[in-house]
Amino acid sequence: MEKISACIFDLDGVVVDTAKYHYIAWKSLANELGFDFTEEDNERLKGVSRMTSLEILLGIGEVELDEATKLKLAEKKNKNYLEYILKMTPDEILPGVKEFMNELRSKGVKIALGSASKNAMTILNQLELTNYFDAIVDGTHVSNAKPDPEVFLKGAKLLKVDPIDCVVFEDAEAGVEAAINGNMKCVGIGSPEVLGKANIVVPGFVGFSMAQLNF
Ligand code: B16
Ligand code: MG
């Protein structure tokens, strides 16, 4: 096995399923604007920033708005989304995640977060997971969205490890590309059809261990 100094985790879709709450909040906004927003549409928002998500949603509804209105709508959606987030509990951590993180800790592998979300700190606190991370980089710290590798490279820098010795865990295609663009290894969490560029793709963390990081 090659040297692995750090594992960098995406948040939504890897550590926790917040996509369902994003969906409720975006759908409610779309309905207010007079059009429907399906679960299939919601797939297009995974891993994408809040404002880009809004642009995609408005494109689906063929609605054109000025910048000030867009900012207000994004804020409104986030307020609604936060009502769900603030009710989350540690039970919502996806199965196997904590066990794998405990293994990493016991083997001296550093752990970082690399998420597009500006609500990452709130979510980690709700999940009581904040203390598991040696470094946290989220949507409030970066100016370039995935597939730009900025979020992961910042994590590696904070941990003082070489990108080549990092493994990224990602559920979105743009996130897998960001890892590759950062010269990091990547485990895709989800389906091989979408995440085929990752070194390996697994459905989730149940039964997952460092032994599988042998690529
Ligand atoms: P927020 P990740 C991403 O999280 C979500 O996948 C994406 O759907 C969301 O639009 C984005 O965070 C921004 O979230 O509105 O909370 O800032 O997968 O990068 O952890
Ligand atoms: Mg994600």
mmCIF file of C-alpha atoms and ligand atoms in Angstrom:
data_model
loop_
_atom_site.group_PDB
_atom_site.id
_atom_site.type_symbol
_atom_site.label_atom_id
_atom_site.label_comp_id
_atom_site.label_asym_id
_atom_site.label_seq_id
_atom_site.Cartn_x
_atom_site.Cartn_y
_atom_site.Cartn_z
ATOM 1 C CA MET A 1 0.000 0.000 0.000
ATOM 2 C CA GLU A 2 1.229 3.500 -0.790
ATOM 3 C CA LYS A 3 1.751 5.992 2.001
ATOM 4 C CA ILE A 4 -1.501 7.529 3.242
ATOM 5 C CA SER A 5 -1.052 10.512 5.542
ATOM 6 C CA ALA A 6 -4.552 11.979 5.422
ATOM 7 C CA CYS A 7 -8.141 11.291 4.417
ATOM 8 C CA ILE A 8 -10.254 14.240 3.266
ATOM 9 C CA PHE A 9 -14.017 13.836 3.470
ATOM 10 C CA ASP A 10 -16.688 15.629 1.517
ATOM 11 C CA LEU A 11 -19.701 16.230 3.784
ATOM 12 C CA ASP A 12 -23.046 15.947 2.002
ATOM 13 C CA GLY A 13 -23.469 12.473 0.510
ATOM 14 C CA VAL A 14 -20.375 11.077 2.242
ATOM 15 C CA VAL A 15 -20.701 11.731 5.981
ATOM 16 C CA VAL A 16 -24.402 12.593 6.050
ATOM 17 C CA ASP A 17 -27.379 12.772 3.682
ATOM 18 C CA THR A 18 -28.301 16.449 3.712
ATOM 19 C CA ALA A 19 -29.439 16.250 0.051
ATOM 20 C CA LYS A 20 -32.948 15.339 1.236
ATOM 21 C CA TYR A 21 -33.198 18.595 3.229
ATOM 22 C CA HIS A 22 -31.715 20.646 0.380
ATOM 23 C CA TYR A 23 -34.385 19.064 -1.830
ATOM 24 C CA ILE A 24 -37.308 20.023 0.433
ATOM 25 C CA ALA A 25 -36.055 23.611 0.657
ATOM 26 C CA TRP A 26 -35.294 24.042 -3.075
ATOM 27 C CA LYS A 27 -38.609 22.428 -4.058
ATOM 28 C CA SER A 28 -40.525 24.790 -1.812
ATOM 29 C CA LEU A 29 -38.754 27.768 -3.428
ATOM 30 C CA ALA A 30 -39.473 26.439 -6.943
ATOM 31 C CA ASN A 31 -43.155 25.929 -6.070
ATOM 32 C CA GLU A 32 -43.366 29.503 -4.762
ATOM 33 C CA LEU A 33 -41.926 30.679 -8.081
ATOM 34 C CA GLY A 34 -44.602 28.643 -9.868
ATOM 35 C CA PHE A 35 -42.827 25.539 -11.177
ATOM 36 C CA ASP A 36 -42.018 22.012 -10.061
ATOM 37 C CA PHE A 37 -38.650 20.650 -8.989
ATOM 38 C CA THR A 38 -38.180 16.878 -9.032
ATOM 39 C CA GLU A 39 -35.796 14.576 -7.136
ATOM 40 C CA GLU A 40 -34.070 13.954 -10.453
ATOM 41 C CA ASP A 41 -33.509 17.717 -10.813
ATOM 42 C CA ASN A 42 -32.060 17.698 -7.294
ATOM 43 C CA GLU A 43 -29.302 15.298 -8.419
ATOM 44 C CA ARG A 44 -27.862 18.156 -10.461
ATOM 45 C CA LEU A 45 -27.289 20.214 -7.302
ATOM 46 C CA LYS A 46 -25.086 17.698 -5.495
ATOM 47 C CA GLY A 47 -21.663 19.107 -4.683
ATOM 48 C CA VAL A 48 -22.559 22.396 -6.389
ATOM 49 C CA SER A 49 -22.405 25.734 -4.513
ATOM 50 C CA ARG A 50 -25.546 27.457 -3.213
ATOM 51 C CA MET A 51 -25.645 30.213 -5.864
ATOM 52 C CA THR A 52 -24.889 27.801 -8.720
ATOM 53 C CA SER A 53 -27.673 25.555 -7.372
ATOM 54 C CA LEU A 54 -30.058 28.513 -7.574
ATOM 55 C CA GLU A 55 -28.967 29.253 -11.158
ATOM 56 C CA ILE A 56 -29.664 25.611 -12.129
ATOM 57 C CA LEU A 57 -33.082 25.737 -10.427
ATOM 58 C CA LEU A 58 -34.035 29.016 -12.139
ATOM 59 C CA GLY A 59 -32.913 27.520 -15.457
ATOM 60 C CA ILE A 60 -35.273 24.571 -14.934
ATOM 61 C CA GLY A 61 -38.169 26.970 -14.284
ATOM 62 C CA GLU A 62 -37.024 29.287 -17.098
ATOM 63 C CA VAL A 63 -37.137 32.199 -14.661
ATOM 64 C CA GLU A 64 -34.866 35.229 -15.085
ATOM 65 C CA LEU A 65 -34.171 37.474 -12.097
ATOM 66 C CA ASP A 66 -31.777 40.272 -11.125
ATOM 67 C CA GLU A 67 -28.809 39.607 -8.815
ATOM 68 C CA ALA A 68 -30.356 41.227 -5.721
ATOM 69 C CA THR A 69 -33.473 39.059 -5.989
ATOM 70 C CA LYS A 70 -31.335 35.953 -6.494
ATOM 71 C CA LEU A 71 -29.388 36.690 -3.316
ATOM 72 C CA LYS A 72 -32.643 37.154 -1.381
ATOM 73 C CA LEU A 73 -34.017 33.855 -2.683
ATOM 74 C CA ALA A 74 -30.808 31.972 -1.814
ATOM 75 C CA GLU A 75 -31.010 33.415 1.691
ATOM 76 C CA LYS A 76 -34.664 32.398 1.981
ATOM 77 C CA LYS A 77 -33.898 28.841 0.856
ATOM 78 C CA ASN A 78 -31.039 28.610 3.342
ATOM 79 C CA LYS A 79 -33.259 29.783 6.216
ATOM 80 C CA ASN A 80 -35.750 27.054 5.383
ATOM 81 C CA TYR A 81 -32.942 24.455 4.986
ATOM 82 C CA LEU A 82 -31.449 25.415 8.363
ATOM 83 C CA GLU A 83 -34.729 24.600 10.105
ATOM 84 C CA TYR A 84 -34.162 20.964 9.117
ATOM 85 C CA ILE A 85 -30.408 21.012 9.772
ATOM 86 C CA LEU A 86 -30.886 22.304 13.292
ATOM 87 C CA LYS A 87 -33.031 19.254 14.077
ATOM 88 C CA MET A 88 -30.337 16.772 12.959
ATOM 89 C CA THR A 89 -28.821 14.364 15.484
ATOM 90 C CA PRO A 90 -25.715 12.099 15.535
ATOM 91 C CA ASP A 91 -28.012 9.222 14.447
ATOM 92 C CA GLU A 92 -27.897 10.712 10.960
ATOM 93 C CA ILE A 93 -24.173 10.063 10.465
ATOM 94 C CA LEU A 94 -24.099 7.579 7.569
ATOM 95 C CA PRO A 95 -23.446 3.931 8.559
ATOM 96 C CA GLY A 96 -19.802 2.919 8.961
ATOM 97 C CA VAL A 97 -18.382 6.460 8.820
ATOM 98 C CA LYS A 98 -17.488 6.728 12.487
ATOM 99 C CA GLU A 99 -15.980 3.243 12.610
ATOM 100 C CA PHE A 100 -13.739 4.091 9.639
ATOM 101 C CA MET A 101 -12.722 7.430 11.188
ATOM 102 C CA ASN A 102 -11.854 5.647 14.427
ATOM 103 C CA GLU A 103 -9.622 3.270 12.472
ATOM 104 C CA LEU A 104 -7.883 6.249 10.808
ATOM 105 C CA ARG A 105 -7.304 7.880 14.175
ATOM 106 C CA SER A 106 -5.947 4.700 15.705
ATOM 107 C CA LYS A 107 -3.460 4.424 12.814
ATOM 108 C CA GLY A 108 -2.361 8.059 13.014
ATOM 109 C CA VAL A 109 -3.956 9.088 9.703
ATOM 110 C CA LYS A 110 -5.127 12.715 9.740
ATOM 111 C CA ILE A 111 -8.731 13.615 8.943
ATOM 112 C CA ALA A 112 -9.955 16.741 7.107
ATOM 113 C CA LEU A 113 -13.245 18.036 5.761
ATOM 114 C CA GLY A 114 -13.451 19.402 2.202
ATOM 115 C CA SER A 115 -17.016 20.584 1.595
ATOM 116 C CA ALA A 116 -18.726 23.181 -0.606
ATOM 117 C CA SER A 117 -21.248 23.872 2.141
ATOM 118 C CA LYS A 118 -21.299 27.143 4.051
ATOM 119 C CA ASN A 119 -23.290 25.333 6.740
ATOM 120 C CA ALA A 120 -20.635 22.664 7.356
ATOM 121 C CA MET A 121 -19.753 23.794 10.901
ATOM 122 C CA THR A 122 -23.428 23.791 11.929
ATOM 123 C CA ILE A 123 -23.899 20.306 10.471
ATOM 124 C CA LEU A 124 -20.758 18.857 12.120
ATOM 125 C CA ASN A 125 -21.812 20.340 15.456
ATOM 126 C CA GLN A 126 -25.295 18.826 15.139
ATOM 127 C CA LEU A 127 -23.665 15.454 14.390
ATOM 128 C CA GLU A 128 -21.199 15.915 17.294
ATOM 129 C CA LEU A 129 -18.400 15.144 14.833
ATOM 130 C CA THR A 130 -16.407 18.399 14.894
ATOM 131 C CA ASN A 131 -13.670 16.970 17.129
ATOM 132 C CA TYR A 132 -12.937 14.149 14.691
ATOM 133 C CA PHE A 133 -11.427 16.605 12.201
ATOM 134 C CA ASP A 134 -7.838 17.858 12.294
ATOM 135 C CA ALA A 135 -8.716 20.459 9.646
ATOM 136 C CA ILE A 136 -11.991 21.834 8.304
ATOM 137 C CA VAL A 137 -12.264 23.571 4.935
ATOM 138 C CA ASP A 138 -15.762 24.526 3.761
ATOM 139 C CA GLY A 139 -17.627 26.880 1.439
ATOM 140 C CA THR A 140 -16.733 29.877 3.606
ATOM 141 C CA HIS A 141 -12.984 29.339 2.998
ATOM 142 C CA VAL A 142 -12.726 28.906 -0.770
ATOM 143 C CA SER A 143 -13.274 31.051 -3.834
ATOM 144 C CA ASN A 144 -13.141 28.307 -6.482
ATOM 145 C CA ALA A 145 -15.790 25.584 -6.561
ATOM 146 C CA LYS A 146 -15.088 21.880 -7.296
ATOM 147 C CA PRO A 147 -13.814 20.621 -9.826
ATOM 148 C CA ASP A 148 -11.205 23.201 -8.811
ATOM 149 C CA PRO A 149 -9.031 21.427 -6.206
ATOM 150 C CA GLU A 150 -8.767 24.476 -3.886
ATOM 151 C CA VAL A 151 -10.904 23.024 -1.081
ATOM 152 C CA PHE A 152 -8.822 19.824 -0.885
ATOM 153 C CA LEU A 153 -5.433 21.506 -1.376
ATOM 154 C CA LYS A 154 -6.219 23.890 1.478
ATOM 155 C CA GLY A 155 -7.028 20.888 3.660
ATOM 156 C CA ALA A 156 -3.701 19.205 2.793
ATOM 157 C CA LYS A 157 -1.855 22.442 3.512
ATOM 158 C CA LEU A 158 -3.510 22.838 6.924
ATOM 159 C CA LEU A 159 -2.547 19.245 7.745
ATOM 160 C CA LYS A 160 0.981 19.824 6.393
ATOM 161 C CA VAL A 161 0.805 16.737 4.171
ATOM 162 C CA ASP A 162 1.597 16.258 0.469
ATOM 163 C CA PRO A 163 -1.470 16.049 -1.802
ATOM 164 C CA ILE A 164 -0.156 12.767 -3.261
ATOM 165 C CA ASP A 165 -0.413 11.194 0.211
ATOM 166 C CA CYS A 166 -4.099 12.188 0.598
ATOM 167 C CA VAL A 167 -7.206 10.169 -0.185
ATOM 168 C CA VAL A 168 -10.417 12.111 -0.898
ATOM 169 C CA PHE A 169 -13.890 10.611 -0.306
ATOM 170 C CA GLU A 170 -16.481 12.091 -2.669
ATOM 171 C CA ASP A 171 -20.049 11.440 -3.857
ATOM 172 C CA ALA A 172 -20.147 14.007 -6.691
ATOM 173 C CA GLU A 173 -18.467 13.824 -10.093
ATOM 174 C CA ALA A 174 -17.122 17.385 -9.758
ATOM 175 C CA GLY A 175 -15.614 16.381 -6.392
ATOM 176 C CA VAL A 176 -13.847 13.347 -7.872
ATOM 177 C CA GLU A 177 -12.460 15.623 -10.601
ATOM 178 C CA ALA A 178 -11.313 18.117 -7.948
ATOM 179 C CA ALA A 179 -9.369 15.360 -6.173
ATOM 180 C CA ILE A 180 -7.724 14.276 -9.434
ATOM 181 C CA ASN A 181 -6.939 17.904 -10.320
ATOM 182 C CA GLY A 182 -5.274 18.224 -6.905
ATOM 183 C CA ASN A 183 -3.101 15.158 -7.598
ATOM 184 C CA MET A 184 -4.849 13.203 -4.844
ATOM 185 C CA LYS A 185 -6.259 9.696 -4.752
ATOM 186 C CA CYS A 186 -10.033 9.356 -4.612
ATOM 187 C CA VAL A 187 -12.655 6.922 -3.334
ATOM 188 C CA GLY A 188 -16.066 7.478 -4.923
ATOM 189 C CA ILE A 189 -19.042 6.944 -2.636
ATOM 190 C CA GLY A 190 -22.012 5.988 -4.807
ATOM 191 C CA SER A 191 -22.381 4.527 -8.269
ATOM 192 C CA PRO A 192 -19.497 3.609 -10.636
ATOM 193 C CA GLU A 193 -21.463 5.043 -13.604
ATOM 194 C CA VAL A 194 -21.215 8.547 -12.146
ATOM 195 C CA LEU A 195 -17.906 8.298 -10.270
ATOM 196 C CA GLY A 196 -15.918 6.153 -12.707
ATOM 197 C CA LYS A 197 -12.885 8.466 -12.620
ATOM 198 C CA ALA A 198 -12.206 7.631 -8.938
ATOM 199 C CA ASN A 199 -9.550 5.027 -8.025
ATOM 200 C CA ILE A 200 -12.273 2.841 -6.538
ATOM 201 C CA VAL A 201 -16.018 3.285 -6.036
ATOM 202 C CA VAL A 202 -17.902 1.811 -3.070
ATOM 203 C CA PRO A 203 -21.579 2.145 -2.114
ATOM 204 C CA GLY A 204 -20.796 3.356 1.417
ATOM 205 C CA PHE A 205 -18.634 2.867 4.497
ATOM 206 C CA VAL A 206 -20.222 -0.257 5.971
ATOM 207 C CA GLY A 207 -17.380 -2.767 6.274
ATOM 208 C CA PHE A 208 -14.944 -0.307 4.690
ATOM 209 C CA SER A 209 -11.425 -0.220 6.093
ATOM 210 C CA MET A 210 -7.951 1.050 5.273
ATOM 211 C CA ALA A 211 -7.189 -2.342 3.746
ATOM 212 C CA GLN A 212 -9.228 -1.233 0.721
ATOM 213 C CA LEU A 213 -6.993 1.786 0.138
ATOM 214 C CA ASN A 214 -4.477 -0.366 -1.742
ATOM 215 C CA PHE A 215 -4.421 1.430 -5.088
HETATM 216 P P1 B16 B 1 -24.823 25.265 1.447
HETATM 217 P P2 B16 B 1 -20.758 18.962 -0.116
HETATM 218 C C1 B16 B 1 -22.645 20.648 -0.949
HETATM 219 O O1 B16 B 1 -22.045 19.914 0.087
HETATM 220 C C2 B16 B 1 -23.959 19.983 -1.361
HETATM 221 O O2 B16 B 1 -23.694 18.736 -1.948
HETATM 222 C C3 B16 B 1 -24.662 20.857 -2.357
HETATM 223 O O3 B16 B 1 -25.897 20.269 -2.732
HETATM 224 C C4 B16 B 1 -24.896 22.239 -1.745
HETATM 225 O O4 B16 B 1 -25.521 23.093 -2.692
HETATM 226 C C5 B16 B 1 -23.542 22.829 -1.333
HETATM 227 O O5 B16 B 1 -22.919 21.943 -0.403
HETATM 228 C C6 B16 B 1 -23.682 24.194 -0.682
HETATM 229 O O6 B16 B 1 -24.366 24.047 0.517
HETATM 230 O O7 B16 B 1 -26.042 25.866 0.853
HETATM 231 O O8 B16 B 1 -25.043 24.588 2.777
HETATM 232 O O9 B16 B 1 -23.656 26.240 1.501
HETATM 233 O O10 B16 B 1 -21.245 17.777 -0.880
HETATM 234 O O11 B16 B 1 -19.686 19.760 -0.843
HETATM 235 O O12 B16 B 1 -20.379 18.644 1.307
HETATM 236 MG MG MG B 2 -21.084 15.750 -1.613
#
